[in-house]
mmCIF file of C-alpha atoms and ligand atoms in Angstrom:
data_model
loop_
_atom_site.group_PDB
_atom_site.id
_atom_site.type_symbol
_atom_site.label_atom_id
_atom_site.label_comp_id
_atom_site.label_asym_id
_atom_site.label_seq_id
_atom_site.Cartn_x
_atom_site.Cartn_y
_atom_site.Cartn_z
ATOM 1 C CA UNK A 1 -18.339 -20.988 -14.291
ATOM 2 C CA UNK A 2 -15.713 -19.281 -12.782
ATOM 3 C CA UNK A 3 -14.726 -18.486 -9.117
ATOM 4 C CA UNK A 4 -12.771 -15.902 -7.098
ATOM 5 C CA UNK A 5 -11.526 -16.308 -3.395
ATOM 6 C CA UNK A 6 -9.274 -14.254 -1.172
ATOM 7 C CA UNK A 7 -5.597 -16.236 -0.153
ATOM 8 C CA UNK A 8 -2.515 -14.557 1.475
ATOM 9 C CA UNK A 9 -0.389 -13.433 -0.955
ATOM 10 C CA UNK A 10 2.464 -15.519 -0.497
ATOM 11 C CA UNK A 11 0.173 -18.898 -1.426
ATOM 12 C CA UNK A 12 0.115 -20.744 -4.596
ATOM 13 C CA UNK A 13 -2.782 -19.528 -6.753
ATOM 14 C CA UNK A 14 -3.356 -23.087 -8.292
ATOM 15 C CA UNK A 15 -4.650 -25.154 -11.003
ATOM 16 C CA UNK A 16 -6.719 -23.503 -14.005
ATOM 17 C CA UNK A 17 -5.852 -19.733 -12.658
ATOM 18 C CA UNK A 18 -7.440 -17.003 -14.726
ATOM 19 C CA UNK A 19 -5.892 -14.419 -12.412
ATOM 20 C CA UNK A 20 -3.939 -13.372 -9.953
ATOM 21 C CA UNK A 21 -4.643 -9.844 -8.072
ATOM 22 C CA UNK A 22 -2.116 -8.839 -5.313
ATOM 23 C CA UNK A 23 -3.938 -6.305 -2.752
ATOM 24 C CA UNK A 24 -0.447 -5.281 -0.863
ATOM 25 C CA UNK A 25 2.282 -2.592 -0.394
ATOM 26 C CA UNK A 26 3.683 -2.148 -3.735
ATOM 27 C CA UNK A 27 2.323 -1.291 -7.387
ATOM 28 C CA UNK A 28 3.187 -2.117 -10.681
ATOM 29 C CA UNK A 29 2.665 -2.962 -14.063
ATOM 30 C CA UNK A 30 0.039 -6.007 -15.296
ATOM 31 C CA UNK A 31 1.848 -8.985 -16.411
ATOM 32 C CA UNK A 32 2.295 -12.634 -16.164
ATOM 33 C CA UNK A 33 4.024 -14.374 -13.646
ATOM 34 C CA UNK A 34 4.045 -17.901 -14.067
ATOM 35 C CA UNK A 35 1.863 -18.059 -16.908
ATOM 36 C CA UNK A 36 -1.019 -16.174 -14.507
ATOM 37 C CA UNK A 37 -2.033 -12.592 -15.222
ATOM 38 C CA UNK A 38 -1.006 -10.615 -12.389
ATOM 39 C CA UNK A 39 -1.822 -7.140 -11.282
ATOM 40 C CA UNK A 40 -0.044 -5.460 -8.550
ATOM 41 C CA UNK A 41 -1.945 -2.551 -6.311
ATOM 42 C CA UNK A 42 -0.818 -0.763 -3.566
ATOM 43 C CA UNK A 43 -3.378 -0.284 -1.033
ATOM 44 C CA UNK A 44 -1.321 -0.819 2.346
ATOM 45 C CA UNK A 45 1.461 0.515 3.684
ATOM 46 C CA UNK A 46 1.930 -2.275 5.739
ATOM 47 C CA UNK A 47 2.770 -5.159 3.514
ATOM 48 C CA UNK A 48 1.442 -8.087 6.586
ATOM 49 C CA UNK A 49 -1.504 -6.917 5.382
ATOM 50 C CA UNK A 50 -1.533 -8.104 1.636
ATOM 51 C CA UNK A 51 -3.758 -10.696 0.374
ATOM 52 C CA UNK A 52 -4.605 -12.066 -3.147
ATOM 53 C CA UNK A 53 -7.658 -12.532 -4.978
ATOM 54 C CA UNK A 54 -7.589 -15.462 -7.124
ATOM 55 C CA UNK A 55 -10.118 -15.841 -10.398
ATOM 56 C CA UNK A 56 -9.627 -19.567 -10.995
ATOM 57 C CA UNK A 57 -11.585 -21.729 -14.274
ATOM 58 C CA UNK A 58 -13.284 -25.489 -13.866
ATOM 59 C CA UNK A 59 -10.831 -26.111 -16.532
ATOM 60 C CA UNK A 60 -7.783 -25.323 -18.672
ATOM 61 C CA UNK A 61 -6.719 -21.817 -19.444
ATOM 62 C CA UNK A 62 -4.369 -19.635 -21.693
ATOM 63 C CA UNK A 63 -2.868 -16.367 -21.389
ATOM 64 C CA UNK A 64 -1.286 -13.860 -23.181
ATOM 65 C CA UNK A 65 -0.856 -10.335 -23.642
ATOM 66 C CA UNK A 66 -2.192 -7.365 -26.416
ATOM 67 C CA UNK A 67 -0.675 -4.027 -26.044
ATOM 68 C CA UNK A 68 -0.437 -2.950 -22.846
ATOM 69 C CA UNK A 69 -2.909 -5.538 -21.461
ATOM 70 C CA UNK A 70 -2.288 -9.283 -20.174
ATOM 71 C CA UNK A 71 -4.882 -11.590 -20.315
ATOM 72 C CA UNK A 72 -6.190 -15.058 -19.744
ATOM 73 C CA UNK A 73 -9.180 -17.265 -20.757
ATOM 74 C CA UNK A 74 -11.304 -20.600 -20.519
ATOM 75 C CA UNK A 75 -13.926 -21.888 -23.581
ATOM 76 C CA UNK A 76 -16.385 -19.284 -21.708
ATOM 77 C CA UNK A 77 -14.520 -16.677 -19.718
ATOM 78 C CA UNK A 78 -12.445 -13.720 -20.037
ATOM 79 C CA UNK A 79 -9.645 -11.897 -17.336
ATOM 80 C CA UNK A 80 -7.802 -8.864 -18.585
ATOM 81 C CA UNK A 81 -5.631 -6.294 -16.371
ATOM 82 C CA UNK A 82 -4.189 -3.601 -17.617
ATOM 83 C CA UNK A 83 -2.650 -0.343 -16.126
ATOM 84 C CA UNK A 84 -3.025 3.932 -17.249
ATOM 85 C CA UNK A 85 0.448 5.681 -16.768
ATOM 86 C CA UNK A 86 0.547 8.300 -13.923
ATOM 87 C CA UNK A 87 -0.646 11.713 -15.301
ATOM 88 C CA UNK A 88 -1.495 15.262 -15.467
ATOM 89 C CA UNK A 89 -4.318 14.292 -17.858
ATOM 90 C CA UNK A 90 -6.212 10.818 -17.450
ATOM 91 C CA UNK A 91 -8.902 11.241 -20.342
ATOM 92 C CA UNK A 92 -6.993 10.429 -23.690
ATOM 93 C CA UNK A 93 -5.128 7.995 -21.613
ATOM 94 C CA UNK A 94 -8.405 6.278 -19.984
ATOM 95 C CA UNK A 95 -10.108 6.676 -23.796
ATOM 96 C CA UNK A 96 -6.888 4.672 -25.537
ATOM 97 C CA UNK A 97 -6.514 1.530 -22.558
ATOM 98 C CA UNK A 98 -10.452 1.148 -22.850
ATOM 99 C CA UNK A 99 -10.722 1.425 -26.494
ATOM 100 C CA UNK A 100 -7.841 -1.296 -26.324
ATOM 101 C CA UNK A 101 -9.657 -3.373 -23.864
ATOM 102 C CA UNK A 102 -12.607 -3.466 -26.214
ATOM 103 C CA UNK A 103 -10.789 -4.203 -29.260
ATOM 104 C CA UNK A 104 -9.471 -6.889 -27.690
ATOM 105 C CA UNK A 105 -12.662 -8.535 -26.025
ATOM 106 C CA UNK A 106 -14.193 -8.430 -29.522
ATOM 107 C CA UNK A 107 -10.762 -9.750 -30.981
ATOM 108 C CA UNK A 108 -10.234 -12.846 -28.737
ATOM 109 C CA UNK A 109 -14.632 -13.303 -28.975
ATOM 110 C CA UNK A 110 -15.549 -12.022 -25.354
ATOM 111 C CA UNK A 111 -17.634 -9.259 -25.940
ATOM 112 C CA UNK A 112 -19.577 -8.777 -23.120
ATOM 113 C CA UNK A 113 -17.575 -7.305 -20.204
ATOM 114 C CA UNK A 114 -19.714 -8.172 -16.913
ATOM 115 C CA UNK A 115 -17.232 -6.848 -14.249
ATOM 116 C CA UNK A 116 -14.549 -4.044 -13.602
ATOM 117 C CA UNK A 117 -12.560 -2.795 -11.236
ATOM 118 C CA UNK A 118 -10.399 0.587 -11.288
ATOM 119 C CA UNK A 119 -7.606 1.586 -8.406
ATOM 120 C CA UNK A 120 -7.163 5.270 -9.313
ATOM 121 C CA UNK A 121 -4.268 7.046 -7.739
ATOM 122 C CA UNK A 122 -4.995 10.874 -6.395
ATOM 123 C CA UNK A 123 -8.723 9.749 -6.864
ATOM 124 C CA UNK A 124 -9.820 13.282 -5.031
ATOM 125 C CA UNK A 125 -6.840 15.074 -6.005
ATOM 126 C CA UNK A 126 -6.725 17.816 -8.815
ATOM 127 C CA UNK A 127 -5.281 17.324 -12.421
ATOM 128 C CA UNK A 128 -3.245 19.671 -14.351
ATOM 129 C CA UNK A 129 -6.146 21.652 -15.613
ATOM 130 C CA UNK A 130 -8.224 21.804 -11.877
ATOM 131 C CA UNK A 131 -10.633 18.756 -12.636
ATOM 132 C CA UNK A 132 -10.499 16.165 -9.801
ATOM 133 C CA UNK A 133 -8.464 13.256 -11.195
ATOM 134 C CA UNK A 134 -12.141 10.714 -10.526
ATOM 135 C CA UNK A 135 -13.926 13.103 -13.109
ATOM 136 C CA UNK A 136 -10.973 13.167 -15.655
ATOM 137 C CA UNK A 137 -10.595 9.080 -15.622
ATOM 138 C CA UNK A 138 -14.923 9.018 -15.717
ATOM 139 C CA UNK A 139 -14.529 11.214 -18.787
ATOM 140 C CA UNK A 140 -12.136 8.825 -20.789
ATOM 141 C CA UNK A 141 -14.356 6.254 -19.823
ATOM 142 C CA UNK A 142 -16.887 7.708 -20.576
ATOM 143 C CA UNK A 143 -16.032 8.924 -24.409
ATOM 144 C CA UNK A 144 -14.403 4.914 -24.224
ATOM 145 C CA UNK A 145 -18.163 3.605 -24.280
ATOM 146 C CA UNK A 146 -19.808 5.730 -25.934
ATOM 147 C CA UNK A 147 -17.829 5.212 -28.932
ATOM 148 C CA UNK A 148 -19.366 1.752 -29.727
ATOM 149 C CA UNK A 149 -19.920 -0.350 -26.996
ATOM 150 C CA UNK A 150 -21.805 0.780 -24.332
ATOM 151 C CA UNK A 151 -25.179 0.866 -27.534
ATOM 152 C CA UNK A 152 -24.255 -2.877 -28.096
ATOM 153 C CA UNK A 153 -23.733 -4.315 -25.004
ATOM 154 C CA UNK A 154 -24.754 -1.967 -22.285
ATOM 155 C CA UNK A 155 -21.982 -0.894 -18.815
ATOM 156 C CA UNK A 156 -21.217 -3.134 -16.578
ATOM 157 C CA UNK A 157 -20.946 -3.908 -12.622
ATOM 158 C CA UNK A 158 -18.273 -1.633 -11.659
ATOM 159 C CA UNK A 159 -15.502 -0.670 -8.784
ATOM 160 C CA UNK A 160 -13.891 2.826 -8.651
ATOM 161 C CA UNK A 161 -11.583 3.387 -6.287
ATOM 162 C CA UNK A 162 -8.518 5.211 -4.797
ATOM 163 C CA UNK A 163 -4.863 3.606 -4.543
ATOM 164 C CA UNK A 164 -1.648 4.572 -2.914
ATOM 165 C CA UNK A 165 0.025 3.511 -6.273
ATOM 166 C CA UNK A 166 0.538 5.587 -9.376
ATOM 167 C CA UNK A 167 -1.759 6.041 -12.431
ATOM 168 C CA UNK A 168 -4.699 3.599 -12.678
ATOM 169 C CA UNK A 169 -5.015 -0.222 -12.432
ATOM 170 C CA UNK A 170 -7.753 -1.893 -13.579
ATOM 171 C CA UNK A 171 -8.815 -5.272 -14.366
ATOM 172 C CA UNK A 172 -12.409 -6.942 -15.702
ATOM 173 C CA UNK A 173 -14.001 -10.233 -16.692
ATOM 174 C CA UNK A 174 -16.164 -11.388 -19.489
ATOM 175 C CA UNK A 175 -17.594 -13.626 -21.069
ATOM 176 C CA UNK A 176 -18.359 -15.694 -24.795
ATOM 177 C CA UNK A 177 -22.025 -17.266 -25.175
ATOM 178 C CA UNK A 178 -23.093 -16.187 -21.266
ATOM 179 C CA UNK A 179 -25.678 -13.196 -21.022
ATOM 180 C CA UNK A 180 -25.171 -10.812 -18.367
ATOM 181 C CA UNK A 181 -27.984 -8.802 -17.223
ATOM 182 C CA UNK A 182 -27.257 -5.454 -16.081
ATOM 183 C CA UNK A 183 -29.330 -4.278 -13.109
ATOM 184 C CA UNK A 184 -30.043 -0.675 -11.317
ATOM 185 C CA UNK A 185 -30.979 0.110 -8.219
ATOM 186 C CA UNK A 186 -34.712 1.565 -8.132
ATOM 187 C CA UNK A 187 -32.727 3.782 -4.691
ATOM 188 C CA UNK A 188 -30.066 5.075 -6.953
ATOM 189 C CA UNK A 189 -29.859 7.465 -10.072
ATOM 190 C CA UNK A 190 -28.319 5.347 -12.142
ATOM 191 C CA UNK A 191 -24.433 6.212 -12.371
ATOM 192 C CA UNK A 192 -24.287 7.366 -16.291
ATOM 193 C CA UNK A 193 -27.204 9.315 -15.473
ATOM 194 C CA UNK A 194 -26.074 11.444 -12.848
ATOM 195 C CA UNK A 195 -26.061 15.588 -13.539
ATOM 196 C CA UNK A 196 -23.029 17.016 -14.614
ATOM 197 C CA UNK A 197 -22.389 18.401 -11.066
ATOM 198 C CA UNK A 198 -20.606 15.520 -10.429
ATOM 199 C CA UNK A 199 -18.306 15.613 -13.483
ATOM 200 C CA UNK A 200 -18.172 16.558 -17.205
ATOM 201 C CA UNK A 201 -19.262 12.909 -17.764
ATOM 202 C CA UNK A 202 -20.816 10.666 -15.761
ATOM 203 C CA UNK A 203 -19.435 7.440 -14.692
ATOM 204 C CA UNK A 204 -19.634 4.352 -16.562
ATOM 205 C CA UNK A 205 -20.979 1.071 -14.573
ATOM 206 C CA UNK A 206 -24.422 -0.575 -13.834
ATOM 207 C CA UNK A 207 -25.170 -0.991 -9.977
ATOM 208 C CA UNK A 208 -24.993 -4.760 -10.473
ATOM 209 C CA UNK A 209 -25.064 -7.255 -13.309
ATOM 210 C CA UNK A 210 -26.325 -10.735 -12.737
ATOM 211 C CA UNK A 211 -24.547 -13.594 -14.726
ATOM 212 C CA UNK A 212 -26.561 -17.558 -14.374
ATOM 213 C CA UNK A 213 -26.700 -17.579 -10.581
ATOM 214 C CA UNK A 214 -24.746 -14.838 -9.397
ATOM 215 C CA UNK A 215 -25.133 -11.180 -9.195
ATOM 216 C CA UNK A 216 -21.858 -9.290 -8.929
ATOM 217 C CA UNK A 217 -22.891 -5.927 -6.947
ATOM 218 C CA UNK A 218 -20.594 -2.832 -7.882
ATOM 219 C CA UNK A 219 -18.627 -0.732 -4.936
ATOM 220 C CA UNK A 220 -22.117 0.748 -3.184
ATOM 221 C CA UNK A 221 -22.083 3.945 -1.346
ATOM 222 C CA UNK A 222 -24.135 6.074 0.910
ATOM 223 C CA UNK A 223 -25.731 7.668 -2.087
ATOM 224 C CA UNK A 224 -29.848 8.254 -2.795
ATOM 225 C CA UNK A 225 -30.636 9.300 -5.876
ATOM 226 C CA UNK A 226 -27.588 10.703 -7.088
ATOM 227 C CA UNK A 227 -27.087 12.525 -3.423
ATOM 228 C CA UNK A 228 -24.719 11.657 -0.619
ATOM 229 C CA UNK A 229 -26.419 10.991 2.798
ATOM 230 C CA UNK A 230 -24.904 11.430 5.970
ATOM 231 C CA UNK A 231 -21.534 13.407 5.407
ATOM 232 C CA UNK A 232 -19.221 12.954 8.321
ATOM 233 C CA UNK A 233 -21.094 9.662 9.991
ATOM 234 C CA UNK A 234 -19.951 6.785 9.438
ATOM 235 C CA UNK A 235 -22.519 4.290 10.343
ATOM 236 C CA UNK A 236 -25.362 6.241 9.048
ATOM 237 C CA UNK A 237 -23.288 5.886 5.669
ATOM 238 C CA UNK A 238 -22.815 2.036 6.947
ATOM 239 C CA UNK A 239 -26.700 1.446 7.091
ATOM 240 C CA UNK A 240 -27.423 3.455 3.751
ATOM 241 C CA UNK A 241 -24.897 1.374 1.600
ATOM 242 C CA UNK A 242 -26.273 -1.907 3.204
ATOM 243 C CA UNK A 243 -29.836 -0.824 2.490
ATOM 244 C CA UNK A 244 -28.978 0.159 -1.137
ATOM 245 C CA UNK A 245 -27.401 -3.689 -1.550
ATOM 246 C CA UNK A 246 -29.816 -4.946 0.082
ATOM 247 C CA UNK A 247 -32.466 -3.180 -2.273
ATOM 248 C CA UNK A 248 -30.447 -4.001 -5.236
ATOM 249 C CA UNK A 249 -30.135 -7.573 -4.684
ATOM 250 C CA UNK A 250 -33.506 -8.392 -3.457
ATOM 251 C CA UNK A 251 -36.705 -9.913 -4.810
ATOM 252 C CA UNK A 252 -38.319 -6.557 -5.519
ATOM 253 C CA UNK A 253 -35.643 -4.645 -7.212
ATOM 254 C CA UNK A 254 -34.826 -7.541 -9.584
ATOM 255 C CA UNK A 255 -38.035 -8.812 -10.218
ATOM 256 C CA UNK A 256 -38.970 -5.428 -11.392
ATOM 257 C CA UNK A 257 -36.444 -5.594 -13.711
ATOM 258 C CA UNK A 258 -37.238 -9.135 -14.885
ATOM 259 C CA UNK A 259 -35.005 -10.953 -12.955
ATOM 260 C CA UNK A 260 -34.351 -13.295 -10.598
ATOM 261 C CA UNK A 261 -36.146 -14.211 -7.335
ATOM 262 C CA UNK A 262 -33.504 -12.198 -5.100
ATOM 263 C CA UNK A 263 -31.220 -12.243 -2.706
ATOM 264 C CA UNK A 264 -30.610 -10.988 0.987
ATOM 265 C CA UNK A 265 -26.991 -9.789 2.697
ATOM 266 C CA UNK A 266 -26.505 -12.861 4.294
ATOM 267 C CA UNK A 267 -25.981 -14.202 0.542
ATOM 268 C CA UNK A 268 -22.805 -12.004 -0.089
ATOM 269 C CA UNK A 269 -19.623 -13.205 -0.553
ATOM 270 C CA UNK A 270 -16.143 -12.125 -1.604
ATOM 271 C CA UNK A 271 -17.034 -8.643 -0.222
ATOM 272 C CA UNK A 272 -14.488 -5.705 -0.123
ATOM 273 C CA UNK A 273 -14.927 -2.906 2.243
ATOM 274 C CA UNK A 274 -13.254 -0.289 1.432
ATOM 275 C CA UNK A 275 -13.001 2.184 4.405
ATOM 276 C CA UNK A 276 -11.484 6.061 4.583
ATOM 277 C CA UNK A 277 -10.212 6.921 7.831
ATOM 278 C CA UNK A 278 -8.160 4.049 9.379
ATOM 279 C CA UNK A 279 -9.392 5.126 12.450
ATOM 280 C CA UNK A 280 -12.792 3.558 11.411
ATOM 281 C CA UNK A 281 -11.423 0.236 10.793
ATOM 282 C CA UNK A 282 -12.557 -1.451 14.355
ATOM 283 C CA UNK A 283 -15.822 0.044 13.927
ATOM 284 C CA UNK A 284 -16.351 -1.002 10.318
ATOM 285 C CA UNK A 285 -15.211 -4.506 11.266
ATOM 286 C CA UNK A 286 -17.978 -4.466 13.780
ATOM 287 C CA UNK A 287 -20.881 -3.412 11.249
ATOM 288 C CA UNK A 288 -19.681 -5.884 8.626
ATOM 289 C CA UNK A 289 -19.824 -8.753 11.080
ATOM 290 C CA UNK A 290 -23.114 -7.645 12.400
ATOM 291 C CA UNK A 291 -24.429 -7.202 8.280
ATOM 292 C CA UNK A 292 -22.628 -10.205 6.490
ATOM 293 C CA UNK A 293 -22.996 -14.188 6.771
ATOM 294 C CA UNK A 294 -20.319 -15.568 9.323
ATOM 295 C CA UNK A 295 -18.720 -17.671 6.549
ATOM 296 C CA UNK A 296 -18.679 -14.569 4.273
ATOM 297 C CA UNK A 297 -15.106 -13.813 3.191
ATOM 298 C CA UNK A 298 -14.305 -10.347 4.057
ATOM 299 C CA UNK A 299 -11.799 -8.272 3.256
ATOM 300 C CA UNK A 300 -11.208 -4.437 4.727
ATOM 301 C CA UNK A 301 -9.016 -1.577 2.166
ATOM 302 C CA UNK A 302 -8.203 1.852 3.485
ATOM 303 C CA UNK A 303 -8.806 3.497 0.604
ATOM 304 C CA UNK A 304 -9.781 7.013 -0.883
ATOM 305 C CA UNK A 305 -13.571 6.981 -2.218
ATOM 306 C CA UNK A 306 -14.632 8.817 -4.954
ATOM 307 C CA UNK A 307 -16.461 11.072 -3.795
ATOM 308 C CA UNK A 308 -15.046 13.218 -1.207
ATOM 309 C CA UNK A 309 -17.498 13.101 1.344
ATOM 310 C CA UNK A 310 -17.982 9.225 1.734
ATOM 311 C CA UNK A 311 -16.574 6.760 4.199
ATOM 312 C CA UNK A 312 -17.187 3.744 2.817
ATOM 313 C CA UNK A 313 -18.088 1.464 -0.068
ATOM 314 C CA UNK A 314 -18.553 -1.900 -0.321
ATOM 315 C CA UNK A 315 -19.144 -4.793 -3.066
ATOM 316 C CA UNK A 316 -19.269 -8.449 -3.157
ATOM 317 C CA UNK A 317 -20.506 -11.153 -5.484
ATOM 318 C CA UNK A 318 -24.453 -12.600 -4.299
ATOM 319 C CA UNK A 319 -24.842 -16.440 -4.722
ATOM 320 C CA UNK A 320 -26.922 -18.755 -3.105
ATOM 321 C CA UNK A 321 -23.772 -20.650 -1.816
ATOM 322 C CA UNK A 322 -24.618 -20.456 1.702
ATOM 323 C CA UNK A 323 -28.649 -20.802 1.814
ATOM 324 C CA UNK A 324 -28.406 -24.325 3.551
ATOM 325 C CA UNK A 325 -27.464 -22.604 6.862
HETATM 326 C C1 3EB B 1 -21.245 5.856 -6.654
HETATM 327 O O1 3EB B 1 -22.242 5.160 -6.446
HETATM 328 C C2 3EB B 1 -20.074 5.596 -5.775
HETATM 329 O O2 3EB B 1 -16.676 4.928 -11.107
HETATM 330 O O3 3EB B 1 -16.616 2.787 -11.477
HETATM 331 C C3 3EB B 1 -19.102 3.096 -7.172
HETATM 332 C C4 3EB B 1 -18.872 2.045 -8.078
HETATM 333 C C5 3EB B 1 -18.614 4.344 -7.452
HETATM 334 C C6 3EB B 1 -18.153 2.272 -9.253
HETATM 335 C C7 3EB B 1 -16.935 3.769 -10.782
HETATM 336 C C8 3EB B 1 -17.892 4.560 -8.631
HETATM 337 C C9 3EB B 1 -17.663 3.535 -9.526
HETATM 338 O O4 3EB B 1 -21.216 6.763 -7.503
HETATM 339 C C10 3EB B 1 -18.802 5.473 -6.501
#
């Protein structure tokens, strides 16, 4: 199996690396820096701030790159990070990188994508024709998936996200023999079924997908149905995205579904809160310690969210790593 964890960003990433992702001042281009993969995003201004997340193997790895994309992989598991060039129109753009990131999981033998992450710049701005620059990039993506892949192996666990850099970044895992589960939230609409008040085409992710023991939970909102709750108050919004993880990852909600016997908050780790309003950050720090285990690792992004009217989102990866305590 592999593992991620959160180091600063100045740290050695280690033996058997699959991945390096730098969450500091500056963006750039994926490549590979020291025979790692390496993505770049902005999402500070203040670069004492910037941290890495590290995907590391159990065993020996190699890398390379295909197009525009770098990659790197054990016998079992897949990283790839690639980046969409800053523009007035994402959705040809967002079609072509995902159609390449497909071609290339079924190239290398990886087919099943079980995690992704996009950092979109402008996320609630407006692109050259009036369409809010989220919607645009969910359209490509959506077209992307629809083309082939989504029928044969279903939309995964998914992060969408603002960034100070430019264009999108956007990484993903997956895997060979492995079968990931995708799992919705019976709280939720699910995302590619949301009405197309939200967007020409809906976005492309699964609230969760569960792979052997772990169930990676996508960026979770303050959203019922396919509504926002609580515009303007922030730990209303707090207590609905912790009751929609906590839904999704528990006994109930996955047992429904054929699952797994569940899991509770305290059984998140590797959790990202993303947060709008720095102003918020104290108070967000104070919820998260209140909500998460105490040996949870934690890390807070000021970040847009994509929809305009929520605070925060959060995600994190549920294992039963801590159920001794
Ligand atoms: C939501 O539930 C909030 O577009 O990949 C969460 C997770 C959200 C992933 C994505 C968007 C995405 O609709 C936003």
């Amino acid at each position: 199996m592999i593992g991620s964890r959160f180091i600063g960003c100045d740290a050695e990433a280690g033996a058997n690396a699959l991945a390096r992702v730098v969450f500091g001042a500056t963006s750039g281009p994926a490549r590979i820096e020291h025979g790692v993969p390496t993505l770049h995003l902005a999402m500070s201004d203040d670069a004492r701030d910037a941290f890495a997340e590290i995907w590391t193997s159990a065993g020996p790895v190699s890398s390379g790159r295909f197009k525009d994309l770098v990659f790197a992989h054990d016998d079992a598991f897949l990283f790839c990070a690639g980046n969409i060039a800053s523009s007035a129109h994402y959705t040809d753009a967002t079609r072509e990188a995902y159609g390449d990131a497909f071609a290339l999981v079924e190239q290398l033998g990886f087919p099943k994508i079980f995690r992704m992450w996009n950092f979109i710049a402008h996320i609630n701005g407006a692109n050259g024709e009036g369409l809010e620059v989220y919607r645009d990039f969910c359209r490509g993506r959506a077209l992307a998936f629809e083309q082939a892949y989504a029928e044969a192996f279903g939309m995964p666990a998914a992060t969408g996200i603002g960034t100070r850099g430019e264009g999108v970044g956007f990484y993903f895992l997956a895997c060979r023999n492995a079968s990931p589960r995708h799992i919705e939230n019976s709280r939720q609409t699910p995302a590619y079924a949301y009405p197309q008040r939200y967007g020409p085409k809906p976005p492309s992710f699964a609230r969760g997908t569960l792979l052997r023991d772990a169930l990676f939970v996508s960026g979770t909102a303050s959203i019922l149905g396919h509504e926002t709750m609580h515009e303007g108050d922030l730990d209303a919004q707090w207590r609905v995205a912790t009751g929609n993880i906590a839904h999704l990852i528990g006994a109930d909600n996955l047992r429904a579904q054929g699952a797994h016997d569940g899991f509770a908050l305290h059984d998140l780790d590797q959790i990202k809160v993303y947060y709008r309003h720095f102003a918020d950050l104290p108070r967000v720090k104070d919820l998260a310690r209140a909500a998460f285990h105490r040996d949870a690792n934690i890390r807070f992004l000021h970040a847009d969210i994509c929809r305009a009217d929520l605070l925060v989102e959060i995600e994190g990866i549920a294992s039963h790593r801590h159920r001794s305590d």
